[in-house]
Amino acid sequence: MSSQIRSARAALRWSVSDLARASGVSVSTIKRAEAAANVAQITGPNMIALRTALENEGIEFIGSPDDRPGIRITLSALEK
């Protein structure tokens, strides 16, 4: 999930601070989640907050952490 978070931020052209504002998750927690080698080591509620903030902007998470994780950018995200 850590690479998916980084990819989603990049697709939206968001900084870590932008994601922190949108999700209510601290900058340090996001940095720690993105630095993880595989599955981000953050709490469930923080993961849900990050995912929800990114999905609200048009990011779709595909695959799973163990099987071809990635993102899909919806048309609504491209129009922003």
mmCIF file of C-alpha atoms in Angstrom:
data_model
loop_
_atom_site.group_PDB
_atom_site.id
_atom_site.type_symbol
_atom_site.label_atom_id
_atom_site.label_comp_id
_atom_site.label_asym_id
_atom_site.label_seq_id
_atom_site.Cartn_x
_atom_site.Cartn_y
_atom_site.Cartn_z
ATOM 1 C CA MET A 1 0.000 0.000 0.000
ATOM 2 C CA SER A 2 2.925 2.365 0.572
ATOM 3 C CA SER A 3 3.761 2.542 -3.140
ATOM 4 C CA GLN A 4 0.079 3.023 -3.928
ATOM 5 C CA ILE A 5 -0.106 6.021 -1.588
ATOM 6 C CA ARG A 6 2.984 7.584 -3.187
ATOM 7 C CA SER A 7 1.638 6.900 -6.680
ATOM 8 C CA ALA A 8 -1.781 8.323 -5.851
ATOM 9 C CA ARG A 9 -0.244 11.501 -4.440
ATOM 10 C CA ALA A 10 1.918 11.890 -7.531
ATOM 11 C CA ALA A 11 -1.062 11.358 -9.853
ATOM 12 C CA LEU A 12 -2.943 14.122 -8.050
ATOM 13 C CA ARG A 13 0.169 16.315 -7.862
ATOM 14 C CA TRP A 14 -0.302 16.481 -4.096
ATOM 15 C CA SER A 15 2.395 17.084 -1.531
ATOM 16 C CA VAL A 16 2.454 15.170 1.729
ATOM 17 C CA SER A 17 0.973 18.299 3.327
ATOM 18 C CA ASP A 18 -1.913 18.285 0.835
ATOM 19 C CA LEU A 19 -2.740 14.679 1.726
ATOM 20 C CA ALA A 20 -2.427 15.454 5.432
ATOM 21 C CA ARG A 21 -4.942 18.296 5.105
ATOM 22 C CA ALA A 22 -7.377 16.196 3.069
ATOM 23 C CA SER A 23 -7.177 13.139 5.313
ATOM 24 C CA GLY A 24 -6.571 14.525 8.798
ATOM 25 C CA VAL A 25 -3.527 12.251 9.116
ATOM 26 C CA SER A 26 -0.274 13.825 10.267
ATOM 27 C CA VAL A 27 2.579 14.510 7.865
ATOM 28 C CA SER A 28 4.923 12.312 9.906
ATOM 29 C CA THR A 29 2.483 9.387 9.780
ATOM 30 C CA ILE A 30 2.126 9.710 6.008
ATOM 31 C CA LYS A 31 5.899 9.854 5.550
ATOM 32 C CA ARG A 32 6.286 6.741 7.706
ATOM 33 C CA ALA A 33 3.578 4.949 5.711
ATOM 34 C CA GLU A 34 5.184 5.850 2.395
ATOM 35 C CA ALA A 35 8.643 4.780 3.564
ATOM 36 C CA ALA A 36 7.496 1.244 4.395
ATOM 37 C CA ALA A 37 8.933 -1.450 2.152
ATOM 38 C CA ASN A 38 5.598 -3.175 1.576
ATOM 39 C CA VAL A 39 2.473 -2.763 3.651
ATOM 40 C CA ALA A 40 2.397 0.542 5.481
ATOM 41 C CA GLN A 41 2.701 0.190 9.242
ATOM 42 C CA ILE A 42 -0.027 2.604 10.335
ATOM 43 C CA THR A 43 -3.290 2.168 12.194
ATOM 44 C CA GLY A 44 -6.419 1.008 10.445
ATOM 45 C CA PRO A 45 -8.272 4.305 10.971
ATOM 46 C CA ASN A 46 -5.354 6.283 9.500
ATOM 47 C CA MET A 47 -5.183 3.963 6.493
ATOM 48 C CA ILE A 48 -8.909 4.361 5.932
ATOM 49 C CA ALA A 49 -8.591 8.160 6.184
ATOM 50 C CA LEU A 50 -5.790 8.207 3.596
ATOM 51 C CA ARG A 51 -7.610 5.885 1.250
ATOM 52 C CA THR A 52 -10.873 7.815 1.556
ATOM 53 C CA ALA A 53 -9.190 11.172 0.901
ATOM 54 C CA LEU A 54 -7.494 9.828 -2.225
ATOM 55 C CA GLU A 55 -10.588 8.011 -3.483
ATOM 56 C CA ASN A 56 -12.639 11.205 -3.015
ATOM 57 C CA GLU A 57 -10.277 12.841 -5.500
ATOM 58 C CA GLY A 58 -10.718 10.118 -8.114
ATOM 59 C CA ILE A 59 -8.077 7.529 -7.270
ATOM 60 C CA GLU A 60 -9.058 3.866 -7.422
ATOM 61 C CA PHE A 61 -6.849 1.329 -5.666
ATOM 62 C CA ILE A 62 -6.425 -1.916 -7.579
ATOM 63 C CA GLY A 63 -4.748 -5.219 -6.838
ATOM 64 C CA SER A 64 -3.643 -6.055 -3.330
ATOM 65 C CA PRO A 65 -0.415 -5.445 -1.416
ATOM 66 C CA ASP A 66 0.657 -8.988 -2.348
ATOM 67 C CA ASP A 67 -0.676 -9.163 -5.909
ATOM 68 C CA ARG A 68 0.035 -6.392 -8.418
ATOM 69 C CA PRO A 69 -0.832 -3.332 -6.312
ATOM 70 C CA GLY A 70 -1.541 -0.195 -8.256
ATOM 71 C CA ILE A 71 -3.867 2.704 -8.821
ATOM 72 C CA ARG A 72 -6.302 3.715 -11.510
ATOM 73 C CA ILE A 73 -6.977 7.384 -12.149
ATOM 74 C CA THR A 74 -10.622 8.125 -12.875
ATOM 75 C CA LEU A 75 -11.743 10.712 -15.376
ATOM 76 C CA SER A 76 -12.942 12.954 -12.565
ATOM 77 C CA ALA A 77 -9.386 13.117 -11.218
ATOM 78 C CA LEU A 78 -8.010 14.021 -14.630
ATOM 79 C CA GLU A 79 -10.523 16.838 -15.022
ATOM 80 C CA LYS A 80 -9.390 18.602 -11.837
#
